[in-house]
Structures are given as structure tokens and as C-alpha cells.
PDB file of C-alpha atoms and ligand atoms in Angstrom:
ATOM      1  CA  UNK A1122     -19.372   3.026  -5.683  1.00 78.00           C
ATOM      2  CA  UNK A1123     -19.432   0.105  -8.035  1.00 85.00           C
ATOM      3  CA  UNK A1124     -21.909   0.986 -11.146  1.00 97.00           C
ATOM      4  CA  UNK A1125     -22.723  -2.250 -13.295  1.00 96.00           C
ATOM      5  CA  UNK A1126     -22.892  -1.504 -17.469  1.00 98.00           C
ATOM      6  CA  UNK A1127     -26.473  -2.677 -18.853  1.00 97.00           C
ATOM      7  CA  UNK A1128     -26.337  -3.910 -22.387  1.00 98.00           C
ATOM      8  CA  UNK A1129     -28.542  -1.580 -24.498  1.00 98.00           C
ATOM      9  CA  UNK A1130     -30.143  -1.753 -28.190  1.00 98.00           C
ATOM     10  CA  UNK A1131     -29.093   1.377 -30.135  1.00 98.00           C
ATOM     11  CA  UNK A1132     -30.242   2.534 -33.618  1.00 98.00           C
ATOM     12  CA  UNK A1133     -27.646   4.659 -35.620  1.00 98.00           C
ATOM     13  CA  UNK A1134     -27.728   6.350 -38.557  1.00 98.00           C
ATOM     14  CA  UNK A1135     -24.364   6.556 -40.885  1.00 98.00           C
ATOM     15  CA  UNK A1136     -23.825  10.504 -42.132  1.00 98.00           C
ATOM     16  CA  UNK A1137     -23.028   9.462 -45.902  1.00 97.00           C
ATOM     17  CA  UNK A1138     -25.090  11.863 -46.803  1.00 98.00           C
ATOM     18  CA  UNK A1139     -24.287  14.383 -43.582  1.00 98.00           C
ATOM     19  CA  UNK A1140     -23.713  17.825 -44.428  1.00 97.00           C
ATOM     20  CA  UNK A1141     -24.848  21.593 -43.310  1.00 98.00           C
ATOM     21  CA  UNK A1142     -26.664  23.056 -45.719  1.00 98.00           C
ATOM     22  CA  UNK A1143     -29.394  24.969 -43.932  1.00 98.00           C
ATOM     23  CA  UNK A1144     -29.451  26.286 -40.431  1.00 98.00           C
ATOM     24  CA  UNK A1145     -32.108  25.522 -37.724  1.00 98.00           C
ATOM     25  CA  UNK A1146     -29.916  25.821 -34.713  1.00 98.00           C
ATOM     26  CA  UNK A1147     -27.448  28.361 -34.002  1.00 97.00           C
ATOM     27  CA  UNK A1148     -24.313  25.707 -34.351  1.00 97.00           C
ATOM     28  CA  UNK A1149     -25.464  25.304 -37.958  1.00 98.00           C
ATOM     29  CA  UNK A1150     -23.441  27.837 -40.399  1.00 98.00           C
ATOM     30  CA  UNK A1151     -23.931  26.573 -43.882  1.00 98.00           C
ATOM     31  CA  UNK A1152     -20.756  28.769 -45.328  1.00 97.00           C
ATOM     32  CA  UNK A1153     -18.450  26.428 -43.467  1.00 96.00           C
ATOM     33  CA  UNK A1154     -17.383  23.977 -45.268  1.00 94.00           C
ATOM     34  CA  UNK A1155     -17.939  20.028 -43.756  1.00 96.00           C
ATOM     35  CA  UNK A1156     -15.529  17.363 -44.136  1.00 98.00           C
ATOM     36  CA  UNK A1157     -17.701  14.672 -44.694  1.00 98.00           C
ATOM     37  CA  UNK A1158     -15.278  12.214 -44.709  1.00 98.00           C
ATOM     38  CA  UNK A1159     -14.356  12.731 -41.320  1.00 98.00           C
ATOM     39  CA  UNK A1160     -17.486  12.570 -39.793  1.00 98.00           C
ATOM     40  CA  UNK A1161     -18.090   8.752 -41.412  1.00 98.00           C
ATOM     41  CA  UNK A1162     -15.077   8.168 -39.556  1.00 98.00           C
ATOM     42  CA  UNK A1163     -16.240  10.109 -36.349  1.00 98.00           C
ATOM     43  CA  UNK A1164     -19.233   8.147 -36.242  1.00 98.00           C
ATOM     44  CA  UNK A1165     -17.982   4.773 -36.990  1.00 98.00           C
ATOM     45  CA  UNK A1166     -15.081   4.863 -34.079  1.00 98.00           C
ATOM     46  CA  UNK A1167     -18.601   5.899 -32.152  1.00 98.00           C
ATOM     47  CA  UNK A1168     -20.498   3.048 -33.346  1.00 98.00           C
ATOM     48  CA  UNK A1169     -17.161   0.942 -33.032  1.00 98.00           C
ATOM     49  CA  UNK A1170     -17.175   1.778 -29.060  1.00 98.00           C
ATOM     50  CA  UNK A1171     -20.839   0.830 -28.480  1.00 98.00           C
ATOM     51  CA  UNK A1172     -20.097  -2.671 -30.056  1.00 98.00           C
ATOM     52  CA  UNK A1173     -16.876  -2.906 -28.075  1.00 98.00           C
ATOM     53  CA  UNK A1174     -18.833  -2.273 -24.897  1.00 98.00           C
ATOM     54  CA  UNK A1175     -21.145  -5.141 -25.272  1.00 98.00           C
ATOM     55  CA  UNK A1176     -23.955  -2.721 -26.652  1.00 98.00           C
ATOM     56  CA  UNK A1177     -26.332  -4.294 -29.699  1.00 98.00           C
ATOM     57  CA  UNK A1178     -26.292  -1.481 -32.903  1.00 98.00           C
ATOM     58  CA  UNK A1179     -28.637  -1.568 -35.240  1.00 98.00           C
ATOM     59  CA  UNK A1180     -28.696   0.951 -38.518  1.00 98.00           C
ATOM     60  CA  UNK A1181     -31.445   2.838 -40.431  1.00 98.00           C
ATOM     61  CA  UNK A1182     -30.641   3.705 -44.239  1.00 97.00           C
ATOM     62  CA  UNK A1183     -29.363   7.134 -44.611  1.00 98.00           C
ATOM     63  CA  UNK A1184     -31.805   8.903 -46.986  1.00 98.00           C
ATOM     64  CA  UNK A1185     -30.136  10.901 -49.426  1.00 98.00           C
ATOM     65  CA  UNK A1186     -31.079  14.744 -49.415  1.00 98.00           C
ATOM     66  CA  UNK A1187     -31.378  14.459 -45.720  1.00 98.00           C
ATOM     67  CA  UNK A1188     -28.207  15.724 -44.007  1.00 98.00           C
ATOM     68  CA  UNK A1189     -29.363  15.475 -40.207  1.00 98.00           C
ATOM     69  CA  UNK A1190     -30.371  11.713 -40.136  1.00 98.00           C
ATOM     70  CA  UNK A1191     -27.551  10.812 -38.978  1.00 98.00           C
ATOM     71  CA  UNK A1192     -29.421  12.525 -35.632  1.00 98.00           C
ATOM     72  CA  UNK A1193     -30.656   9.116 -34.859  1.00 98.00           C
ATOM     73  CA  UNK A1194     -32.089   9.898 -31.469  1.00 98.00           C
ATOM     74  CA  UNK A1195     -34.530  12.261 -33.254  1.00 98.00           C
ATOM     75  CA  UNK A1196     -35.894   9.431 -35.278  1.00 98.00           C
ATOM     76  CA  UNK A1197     -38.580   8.331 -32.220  1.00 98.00           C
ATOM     77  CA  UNK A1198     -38.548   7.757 -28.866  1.00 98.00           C
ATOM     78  CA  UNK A1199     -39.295   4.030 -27.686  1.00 98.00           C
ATOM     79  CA  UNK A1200     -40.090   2.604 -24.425  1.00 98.00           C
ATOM     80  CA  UNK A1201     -41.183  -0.466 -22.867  1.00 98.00           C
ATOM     81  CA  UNK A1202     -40.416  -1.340 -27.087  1.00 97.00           C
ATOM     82  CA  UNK A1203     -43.450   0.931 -27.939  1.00 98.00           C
ATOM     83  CA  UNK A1204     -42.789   3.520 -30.448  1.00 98.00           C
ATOM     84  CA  UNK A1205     -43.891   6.996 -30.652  1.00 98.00           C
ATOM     85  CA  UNK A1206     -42.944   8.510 -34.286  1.00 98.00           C
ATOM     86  CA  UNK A1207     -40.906  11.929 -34.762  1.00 98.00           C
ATOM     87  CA  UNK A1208     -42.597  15.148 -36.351  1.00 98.00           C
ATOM     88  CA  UNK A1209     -40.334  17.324 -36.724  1.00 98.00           C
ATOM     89  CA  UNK A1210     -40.430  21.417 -36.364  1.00 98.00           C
ATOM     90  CA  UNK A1211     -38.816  22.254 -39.128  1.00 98.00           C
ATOM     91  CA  UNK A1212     -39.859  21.515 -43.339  1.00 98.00           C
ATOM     92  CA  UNK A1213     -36.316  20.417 -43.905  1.00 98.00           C
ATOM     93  CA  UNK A1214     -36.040  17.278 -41.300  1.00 98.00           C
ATOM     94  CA  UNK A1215     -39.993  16.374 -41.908  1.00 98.00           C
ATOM     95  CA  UNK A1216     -39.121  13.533 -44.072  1.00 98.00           C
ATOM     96  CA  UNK A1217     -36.992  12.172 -41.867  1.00 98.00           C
ATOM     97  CA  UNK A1218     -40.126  11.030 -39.274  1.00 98.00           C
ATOM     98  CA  UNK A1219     -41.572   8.498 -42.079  1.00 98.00           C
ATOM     99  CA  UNK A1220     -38.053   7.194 -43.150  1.00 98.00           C
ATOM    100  CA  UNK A1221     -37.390   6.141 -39.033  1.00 98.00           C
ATOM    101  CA  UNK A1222     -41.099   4.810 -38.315  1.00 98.00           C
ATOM    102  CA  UNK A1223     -40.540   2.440 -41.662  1.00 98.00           C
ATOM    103  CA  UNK A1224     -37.522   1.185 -39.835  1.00 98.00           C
ATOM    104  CA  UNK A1225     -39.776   0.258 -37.410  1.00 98.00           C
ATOM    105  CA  UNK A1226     -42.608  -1.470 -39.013  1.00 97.00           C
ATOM    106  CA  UNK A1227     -39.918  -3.331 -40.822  1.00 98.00           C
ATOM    107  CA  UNK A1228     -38.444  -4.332 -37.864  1.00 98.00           C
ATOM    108  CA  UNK A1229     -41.449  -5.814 -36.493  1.00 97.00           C
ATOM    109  CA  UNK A1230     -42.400  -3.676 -33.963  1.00 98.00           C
ATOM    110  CA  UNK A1231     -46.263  -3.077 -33.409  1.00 97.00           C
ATOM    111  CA  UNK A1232     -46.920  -0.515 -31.241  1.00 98.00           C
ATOM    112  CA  UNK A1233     -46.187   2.225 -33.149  1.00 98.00           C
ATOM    113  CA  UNK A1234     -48.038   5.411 -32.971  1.00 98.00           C
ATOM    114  CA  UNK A1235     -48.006   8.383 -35.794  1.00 97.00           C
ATOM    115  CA  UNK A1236     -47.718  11.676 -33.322  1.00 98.00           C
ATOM    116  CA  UNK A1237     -50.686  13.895 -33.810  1.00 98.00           C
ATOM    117  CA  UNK A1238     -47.985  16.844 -32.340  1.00 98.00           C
ATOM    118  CA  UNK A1239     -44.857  17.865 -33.221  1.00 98.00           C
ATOM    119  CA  UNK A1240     -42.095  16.273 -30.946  1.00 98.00           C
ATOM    120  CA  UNK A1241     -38.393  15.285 -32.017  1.00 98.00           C
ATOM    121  CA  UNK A1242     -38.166  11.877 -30.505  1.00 98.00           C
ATOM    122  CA  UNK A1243     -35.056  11.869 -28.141  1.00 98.00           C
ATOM    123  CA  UNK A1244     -33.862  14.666 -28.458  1.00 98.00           C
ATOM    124  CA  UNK A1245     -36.435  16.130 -26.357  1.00 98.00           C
ATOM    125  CA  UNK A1246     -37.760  12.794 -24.512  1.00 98.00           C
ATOM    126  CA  UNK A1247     -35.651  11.253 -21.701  1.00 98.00           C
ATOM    127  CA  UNK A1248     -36.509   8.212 -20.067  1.00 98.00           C
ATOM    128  CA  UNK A1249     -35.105   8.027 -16.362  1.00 98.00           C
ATOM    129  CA  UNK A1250     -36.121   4.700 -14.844  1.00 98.00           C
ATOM    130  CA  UNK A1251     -39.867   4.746 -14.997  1.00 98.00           C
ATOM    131  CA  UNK A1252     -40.320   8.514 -15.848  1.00 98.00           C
ATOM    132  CA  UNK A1253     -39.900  10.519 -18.702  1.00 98.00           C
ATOM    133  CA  UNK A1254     -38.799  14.017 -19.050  1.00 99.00           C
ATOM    134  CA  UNK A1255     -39.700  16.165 -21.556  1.00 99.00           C
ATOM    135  CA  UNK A1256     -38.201  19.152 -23.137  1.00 98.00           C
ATOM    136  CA  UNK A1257     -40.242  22.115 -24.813  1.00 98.00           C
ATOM    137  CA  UNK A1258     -39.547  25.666 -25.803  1.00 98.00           C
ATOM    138  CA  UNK A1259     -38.000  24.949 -28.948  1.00 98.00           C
ATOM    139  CA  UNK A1260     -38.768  21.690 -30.725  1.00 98.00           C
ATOM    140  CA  UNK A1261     -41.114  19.856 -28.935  1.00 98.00           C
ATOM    141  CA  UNK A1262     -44.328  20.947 -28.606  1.00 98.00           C
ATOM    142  CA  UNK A1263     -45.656  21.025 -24.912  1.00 98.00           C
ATOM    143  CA  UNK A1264     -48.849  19.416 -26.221  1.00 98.00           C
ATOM    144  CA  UNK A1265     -46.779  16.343 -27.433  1.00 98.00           C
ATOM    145  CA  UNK A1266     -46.244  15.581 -23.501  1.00 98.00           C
ATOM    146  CA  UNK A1267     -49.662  14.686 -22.606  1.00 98.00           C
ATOM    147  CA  UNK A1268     -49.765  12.381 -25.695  1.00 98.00           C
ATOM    148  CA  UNK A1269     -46.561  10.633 -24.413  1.00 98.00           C
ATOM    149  CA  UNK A1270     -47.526  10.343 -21.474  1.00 98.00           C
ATOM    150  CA  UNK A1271     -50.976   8.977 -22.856  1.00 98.00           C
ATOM    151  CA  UNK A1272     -49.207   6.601 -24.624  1.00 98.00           C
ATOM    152  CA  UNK A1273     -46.574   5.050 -22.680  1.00 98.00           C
ATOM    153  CA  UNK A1274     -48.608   5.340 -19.610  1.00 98.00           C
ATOM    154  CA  UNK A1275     -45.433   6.356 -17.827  1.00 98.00           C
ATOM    155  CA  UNK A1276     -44.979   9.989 -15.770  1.00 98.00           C
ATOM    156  CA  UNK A1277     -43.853  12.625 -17.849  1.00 98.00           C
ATOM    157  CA  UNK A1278     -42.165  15.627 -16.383  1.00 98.00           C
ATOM    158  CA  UNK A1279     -42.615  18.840 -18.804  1.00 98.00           C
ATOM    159  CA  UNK A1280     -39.316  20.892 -18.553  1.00 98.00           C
ATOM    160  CA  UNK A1281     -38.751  24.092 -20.739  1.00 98.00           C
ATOM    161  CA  UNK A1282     -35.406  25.493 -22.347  1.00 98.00           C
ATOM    162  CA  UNK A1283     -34.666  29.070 -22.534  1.00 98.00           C
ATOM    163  CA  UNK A1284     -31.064  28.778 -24.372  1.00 98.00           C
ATOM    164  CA  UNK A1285     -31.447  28.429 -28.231  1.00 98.00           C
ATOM    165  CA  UNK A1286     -27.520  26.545 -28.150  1.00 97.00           C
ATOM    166  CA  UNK A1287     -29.423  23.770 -26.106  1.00 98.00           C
ATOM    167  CA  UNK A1288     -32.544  23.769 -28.296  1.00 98.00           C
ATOM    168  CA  UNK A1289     -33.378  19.803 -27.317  1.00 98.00           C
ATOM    169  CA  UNK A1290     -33.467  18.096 -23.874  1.00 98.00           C
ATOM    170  CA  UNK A1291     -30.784  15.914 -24.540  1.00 98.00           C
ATOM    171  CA  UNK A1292     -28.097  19.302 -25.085  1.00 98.00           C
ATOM    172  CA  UNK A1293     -28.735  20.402 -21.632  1.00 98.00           C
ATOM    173  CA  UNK A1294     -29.822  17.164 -19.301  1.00 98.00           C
ATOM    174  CA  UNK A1295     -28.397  13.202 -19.588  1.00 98.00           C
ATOM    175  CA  UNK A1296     -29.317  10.621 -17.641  1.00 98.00           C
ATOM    176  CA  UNK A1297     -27.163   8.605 -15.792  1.00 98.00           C
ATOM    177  CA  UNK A1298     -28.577   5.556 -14.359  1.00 98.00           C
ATOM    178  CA  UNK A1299     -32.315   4.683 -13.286  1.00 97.00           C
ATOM    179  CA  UNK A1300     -31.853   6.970 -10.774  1.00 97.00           C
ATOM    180  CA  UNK A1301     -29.513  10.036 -11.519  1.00 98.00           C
ATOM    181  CA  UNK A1302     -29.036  12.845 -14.209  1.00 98.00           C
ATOM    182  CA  UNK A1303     -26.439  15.569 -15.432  1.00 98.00           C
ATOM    183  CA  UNK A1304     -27.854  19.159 -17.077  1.00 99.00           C
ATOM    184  CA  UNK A1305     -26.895  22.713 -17.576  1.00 98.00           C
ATOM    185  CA  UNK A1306     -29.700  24.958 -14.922  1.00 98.00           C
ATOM    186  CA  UNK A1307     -29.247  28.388 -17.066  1.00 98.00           C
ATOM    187  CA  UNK A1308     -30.419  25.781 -20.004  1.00 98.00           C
ATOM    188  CA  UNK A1309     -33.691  25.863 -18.193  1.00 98.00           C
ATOM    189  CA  UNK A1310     -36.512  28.080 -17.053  1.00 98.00           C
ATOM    190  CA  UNK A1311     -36.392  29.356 -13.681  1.00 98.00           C
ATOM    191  CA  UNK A1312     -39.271  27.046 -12.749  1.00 98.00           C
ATOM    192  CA  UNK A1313     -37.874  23.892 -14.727  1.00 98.00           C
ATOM    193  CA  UNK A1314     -34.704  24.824 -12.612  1.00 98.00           C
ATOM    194  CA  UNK A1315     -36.589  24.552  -9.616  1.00 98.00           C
ATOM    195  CA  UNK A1316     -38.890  21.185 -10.640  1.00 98.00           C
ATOM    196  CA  UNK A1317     -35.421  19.229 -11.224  1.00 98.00           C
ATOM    197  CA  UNK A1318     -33.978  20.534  -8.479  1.00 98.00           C
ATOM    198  CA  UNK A1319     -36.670  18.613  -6.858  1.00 98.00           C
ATOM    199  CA  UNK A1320     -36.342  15.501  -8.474  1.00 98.00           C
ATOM    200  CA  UNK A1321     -32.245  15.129  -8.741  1.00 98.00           C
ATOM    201  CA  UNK A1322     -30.824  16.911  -5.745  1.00 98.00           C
ATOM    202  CA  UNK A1323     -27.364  15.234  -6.229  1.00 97.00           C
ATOM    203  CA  UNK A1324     -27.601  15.641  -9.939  1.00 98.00           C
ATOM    204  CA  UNK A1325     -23.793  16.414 -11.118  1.00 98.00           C
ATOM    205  CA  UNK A1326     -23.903  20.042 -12.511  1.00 98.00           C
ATOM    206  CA  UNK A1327     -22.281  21.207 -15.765  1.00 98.00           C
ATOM    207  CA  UNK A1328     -20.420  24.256 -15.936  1.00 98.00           C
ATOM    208  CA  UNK A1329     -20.412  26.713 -18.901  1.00 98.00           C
ATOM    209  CA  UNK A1330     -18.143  25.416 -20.495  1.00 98.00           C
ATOM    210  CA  UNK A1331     -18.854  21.840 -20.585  1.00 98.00           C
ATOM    211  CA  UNK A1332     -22.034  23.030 -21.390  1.00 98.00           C
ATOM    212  CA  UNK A1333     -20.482  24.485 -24.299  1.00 97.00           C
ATOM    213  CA  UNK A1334     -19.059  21.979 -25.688  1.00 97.00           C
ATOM    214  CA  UNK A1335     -22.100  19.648 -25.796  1.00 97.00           C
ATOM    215  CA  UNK A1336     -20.354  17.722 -22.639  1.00 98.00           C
ATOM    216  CA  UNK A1337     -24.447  16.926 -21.534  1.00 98.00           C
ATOM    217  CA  UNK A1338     -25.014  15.024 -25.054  1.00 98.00           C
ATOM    218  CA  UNK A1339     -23.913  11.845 -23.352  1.00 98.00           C
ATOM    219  CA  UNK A1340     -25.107   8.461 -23.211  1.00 98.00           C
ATOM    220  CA  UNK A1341     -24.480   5.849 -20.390  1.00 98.00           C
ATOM    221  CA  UNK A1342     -25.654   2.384 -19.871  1.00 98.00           C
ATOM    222  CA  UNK A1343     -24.968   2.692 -15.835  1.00 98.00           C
ATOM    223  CA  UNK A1344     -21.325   2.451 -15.795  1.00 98.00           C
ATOM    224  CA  UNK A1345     -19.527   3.738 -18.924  1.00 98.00           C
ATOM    225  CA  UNK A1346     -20.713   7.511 -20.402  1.00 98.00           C
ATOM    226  CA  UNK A1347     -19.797   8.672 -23.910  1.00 98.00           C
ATOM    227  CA  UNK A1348     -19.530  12.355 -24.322  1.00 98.00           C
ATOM    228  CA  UNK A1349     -17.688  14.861 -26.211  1.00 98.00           C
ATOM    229  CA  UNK A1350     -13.931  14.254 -25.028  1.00 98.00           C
ATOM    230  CA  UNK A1351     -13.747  17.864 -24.822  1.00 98.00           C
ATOM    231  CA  UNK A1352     -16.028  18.328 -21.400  1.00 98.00           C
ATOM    232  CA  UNK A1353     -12.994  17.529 -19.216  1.00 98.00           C
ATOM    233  CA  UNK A1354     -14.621  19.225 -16.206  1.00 98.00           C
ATOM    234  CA  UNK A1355     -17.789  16.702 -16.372  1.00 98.00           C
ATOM    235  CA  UNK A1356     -15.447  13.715 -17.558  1.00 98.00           C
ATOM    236  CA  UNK A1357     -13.778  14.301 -13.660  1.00 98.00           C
ATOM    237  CA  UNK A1358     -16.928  14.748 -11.978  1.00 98.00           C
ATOM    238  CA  UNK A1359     -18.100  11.231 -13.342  1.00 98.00           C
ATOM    239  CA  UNK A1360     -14.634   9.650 -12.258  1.00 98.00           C
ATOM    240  CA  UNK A1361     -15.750  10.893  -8.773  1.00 97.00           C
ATOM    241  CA  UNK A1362     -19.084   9.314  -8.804  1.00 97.00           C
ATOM    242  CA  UNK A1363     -17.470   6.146  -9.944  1.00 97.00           C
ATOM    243  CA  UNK A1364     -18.499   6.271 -13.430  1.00 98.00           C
ATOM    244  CA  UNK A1365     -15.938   5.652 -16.231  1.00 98.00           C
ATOM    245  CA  UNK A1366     -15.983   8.424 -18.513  1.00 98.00           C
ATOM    246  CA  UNK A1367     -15.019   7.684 -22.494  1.00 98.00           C
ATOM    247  CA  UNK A1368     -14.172  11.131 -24.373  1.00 98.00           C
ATOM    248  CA  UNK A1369     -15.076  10.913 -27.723  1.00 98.00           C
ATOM    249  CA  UNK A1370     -14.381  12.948 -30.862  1.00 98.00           C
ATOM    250  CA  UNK A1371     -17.571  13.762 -33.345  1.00 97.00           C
ATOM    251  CA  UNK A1372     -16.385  17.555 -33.880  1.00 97.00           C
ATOM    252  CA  UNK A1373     -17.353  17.204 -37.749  1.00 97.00           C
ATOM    253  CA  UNK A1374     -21.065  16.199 -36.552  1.00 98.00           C
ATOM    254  CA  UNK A1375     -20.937  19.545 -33.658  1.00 97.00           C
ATOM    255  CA  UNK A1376     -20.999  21.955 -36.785  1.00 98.00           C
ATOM    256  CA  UNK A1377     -24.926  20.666 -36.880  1.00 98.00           C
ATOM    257  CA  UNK A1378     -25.555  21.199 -33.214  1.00 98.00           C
ATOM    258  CA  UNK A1379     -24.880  17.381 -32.520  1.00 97.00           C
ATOM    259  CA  UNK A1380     -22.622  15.170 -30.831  1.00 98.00           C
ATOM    260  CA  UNK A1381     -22.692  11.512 -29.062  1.00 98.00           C
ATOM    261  CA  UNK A1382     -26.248  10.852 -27.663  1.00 98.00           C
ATOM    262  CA  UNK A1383     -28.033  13.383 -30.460  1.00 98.00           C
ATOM    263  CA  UNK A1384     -26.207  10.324 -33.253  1.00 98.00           C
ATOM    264  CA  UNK A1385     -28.261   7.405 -30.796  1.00 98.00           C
ATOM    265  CA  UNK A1386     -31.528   6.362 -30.415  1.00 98.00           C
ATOM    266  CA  UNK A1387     -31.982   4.061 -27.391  1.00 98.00           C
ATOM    267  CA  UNK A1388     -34.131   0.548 -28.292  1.00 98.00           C
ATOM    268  CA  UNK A1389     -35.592   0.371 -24.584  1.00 96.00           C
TER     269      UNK A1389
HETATM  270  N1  LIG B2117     -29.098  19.863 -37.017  1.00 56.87           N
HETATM  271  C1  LIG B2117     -29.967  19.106 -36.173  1.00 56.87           C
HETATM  272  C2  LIG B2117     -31.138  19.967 -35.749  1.00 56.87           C
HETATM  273  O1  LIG B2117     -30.965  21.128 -35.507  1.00 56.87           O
HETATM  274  C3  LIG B2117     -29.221  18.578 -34.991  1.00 56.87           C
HETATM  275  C4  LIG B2117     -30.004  17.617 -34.161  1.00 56.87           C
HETATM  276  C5  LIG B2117     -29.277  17.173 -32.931  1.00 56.87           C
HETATM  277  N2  LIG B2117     -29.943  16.137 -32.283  1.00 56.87           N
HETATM  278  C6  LIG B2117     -30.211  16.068 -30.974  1.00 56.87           C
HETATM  279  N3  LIG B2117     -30.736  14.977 -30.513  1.00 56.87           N
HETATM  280  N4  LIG B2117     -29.987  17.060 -30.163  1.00 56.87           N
HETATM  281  O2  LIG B2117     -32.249  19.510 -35.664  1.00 56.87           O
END
């Protein structure tokens, strides 16, 4: 099958000021020490690739004092270039929310809409074609769906997560193309198991150990997919589909629970 690459806006988020110094999510151990230097240089090779591939990056200012910024797909989710702002869960990424809308207003967009619930942008919203899915059970809260869905005027497709290692959507489900996805099922509620099922019966399925790995935090623009280098099982499955799978190295940024698609926000 021949898969065409679509050109994508991104927005990063350079981890100057990246470090582990509290822990929200089980991958988060603050006694270990983080090289910080190596996860610039993760990150740039990462933003380095997107460029190479024809993709347009744009950058938000790290904040000092805020080591998980660099979690740029947390900052909002946008679609159809309407914005809906990230509140986060937890007191110690709140600031964060404020510091990506600016980047917004400042970039001129206009539709931009302060979240009366707490949701973590893309981390928990993922836009298939013209429907959204949307993660709860950690992060997100549920009620955030109907106010997405309010305000994008698109379908959005609640799904829960049972597995605090995949505490956002975008740990334990990436989307493919317009049409096709990749999770983790034991990430998932029975039910949620059942309702994507429903929706993506040729979805490709990650194993544990992919899983593991963070092989689902992947993003693809139809034809190439960046993920974690280390998810060789998925990285063949996506050969076989007639994708071209890019391994990528951001083990520095894994010590905060994040890898490839958790460090970009997609522009749609
Ligand atoms: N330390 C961050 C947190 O726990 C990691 C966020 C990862 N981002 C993502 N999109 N999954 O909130």
C-alpha cells in the first residue's frame, strides 16, 4: 500500500529547563538523577527529523521552574486551528496552561477557549479524521469531553484508562492516518476495549512490551511514524502496513513518563 506524508504544523517545547523533580506518574522518580544535557540533544535530533521530513516547527519559550513543558502536546489541543486551553490535574504543571494559550494569542489565533474543566490538551485528545477521542481516568476529566465536543463541533469518543503507566491517551492509542489507529487494549477499560474495537477493527495491536516502552507515543503524518526506537515489535508491524517506521531515541525525556508524540503538539 502506498501511504502519502502530509506536511503538518508542530509546536515544541525545548527542555532547558527539563528535569524530574516531583512525581505525578509512576515513570517519574525524582532520586534519579537527569542528564539534562542529553535530553536538549534528544529533543533537538527530534525536532531536527520533523524539519527534515518537510514538517513546519514552531517553539513556545520554556518557562523556567517548569520541568514538564517540554510536554508540548499537553499545552492544548487545536483543531480546525481552534484552540481549546490545557488545565492541568496536578498544582505543579498548572502554570504551564497560561504560558501555552499566550503562545497562542500571540500567534494570532482567535478562537481560543479557557477550559472550564480540567483536560491535558493532547495528551488525552486525539483527533482521527473528523473525530476525536478522548481519554479519562486519570488526567482528563470526563466532563471536559462534552465541552470539546461543544466546542469543536466534531464527535468525541470518551475512552477510559485503567493502567496508571499509560495515564494519557496518547501512551496507550496513536493514530495513524484519517482512518487507522495503534493502542495497548489492557490500557483500557473493558468497555473502552470493546467501543474501539468497534471503531478500528484492523487497528495494529501493541504488545506488552512495546507498550512498555512507550512504542504507542508516536506521531505520523500518513506515511512516516516517529516512536521510541525501542518498540521493535510495532516498528515491524508498520513496515507491514506499508508505513515507514523512524526509531527515535528521547530515553532522557522517558524518566518523566514521555517520549516522541507527548514532546508535540499538532497545529491542525
Ligand atoms: N511528567 C509529565 C506528566 O506526568 C509527562 C507528560 C507526558 N505527556 C504526554 N502527552 N503523555 O504530566
Amino acid at each position: 500500500m502506498f501511504r502519502t506524508a502530509k506536511p503538518h504544523r508542530l509546536l515544541m517545547c525545548r527542555p532547558q529547563h527539563f528535569d524530574v523533580v516531583y512525581s505525578i506518574n509512576p515513570w517519574m522518580a525524582p532520586e534519579k538523577p537527569v542528564d539534562n544535557g542529553l535530553a536538549v540533544r534528544q529533543w533537538e535530533e527530534l525536532r531536527r527529523l520533523y524539519t527534515h521530513l518537510g514538517h513546519a516547527v514552531e517553539v513556545v519559550d520554556p518557562v523556567p521552574g517548569l520541568p514538564d513543558m517540554v510536554f508540548a502536546a499537553n499545552g492544548a489541543t487545536v483543531v480546525d486551528g481552534k484552540v481549546l486551553g490545557a488545565r492541568f490535574r496536578h498544582v505543579e504543571r498548572t502554570a504551564e496552561g497560561p504560558a501555552y494559550l499566550d503562545w497562542f494569542v500571540r500567534n494570532g489565533y482567535e478562537d481560543v477557549l479557557w477550559p472550564e474543566f480540567i483536560n491535558e490538551g493532547e495528551g488525552d485528545y486525539l483527533t482521527v479524521g473528523r473525530r476525536i477521542l478522548a481519554g479519562t481516568g486519570f488526567r482528563t476529566d470526563s466532563r471536559s469531553h462534552a465541552e470539546a465536543q461543544e466546542f469543536f463541533g466534531l464527535p468525541v469518543t470518551g475512552l477510559t484508562l485503567v493502567n496508571p503507566r499509560h495515564y494519557h491517551l496518547d501512551t496507550a492509542l496513536a493514530v495513524l492516518s484519517d482512518t487507522e489507529v495503534m493502542y495497548y487494549p489492557a490500557a483500557f477499560t473493558t468497555g473502552s476495549q470493546a467501543v474501539l474495537k468497534e471503531m478500528f477493527p484492523d487497528a495494529v495491536i501493541a504488545s506488552d512490551d512495546d507498550a512498555a516502552v512507550f512504542g504507542l507515543n508516536a506521531f505520523s503524518d500518513g506515511r512516516n511514524v516517529l516512536l521510541p526506537k525501542s518498540a521493535t515489535g510495532l516498528i515491524l508491524q508498520l513496515e507491514k502496513r506499508g508505513f515507514s517506521p523512524i526509531g527515535v531515541d528521547v530515553s532522557e525525556l522517558l524518566k518523566a513518563g514521555g517520549s516522541v508524540k507527548c514532546c508535540t503538539l499538532v497545529l491542525r
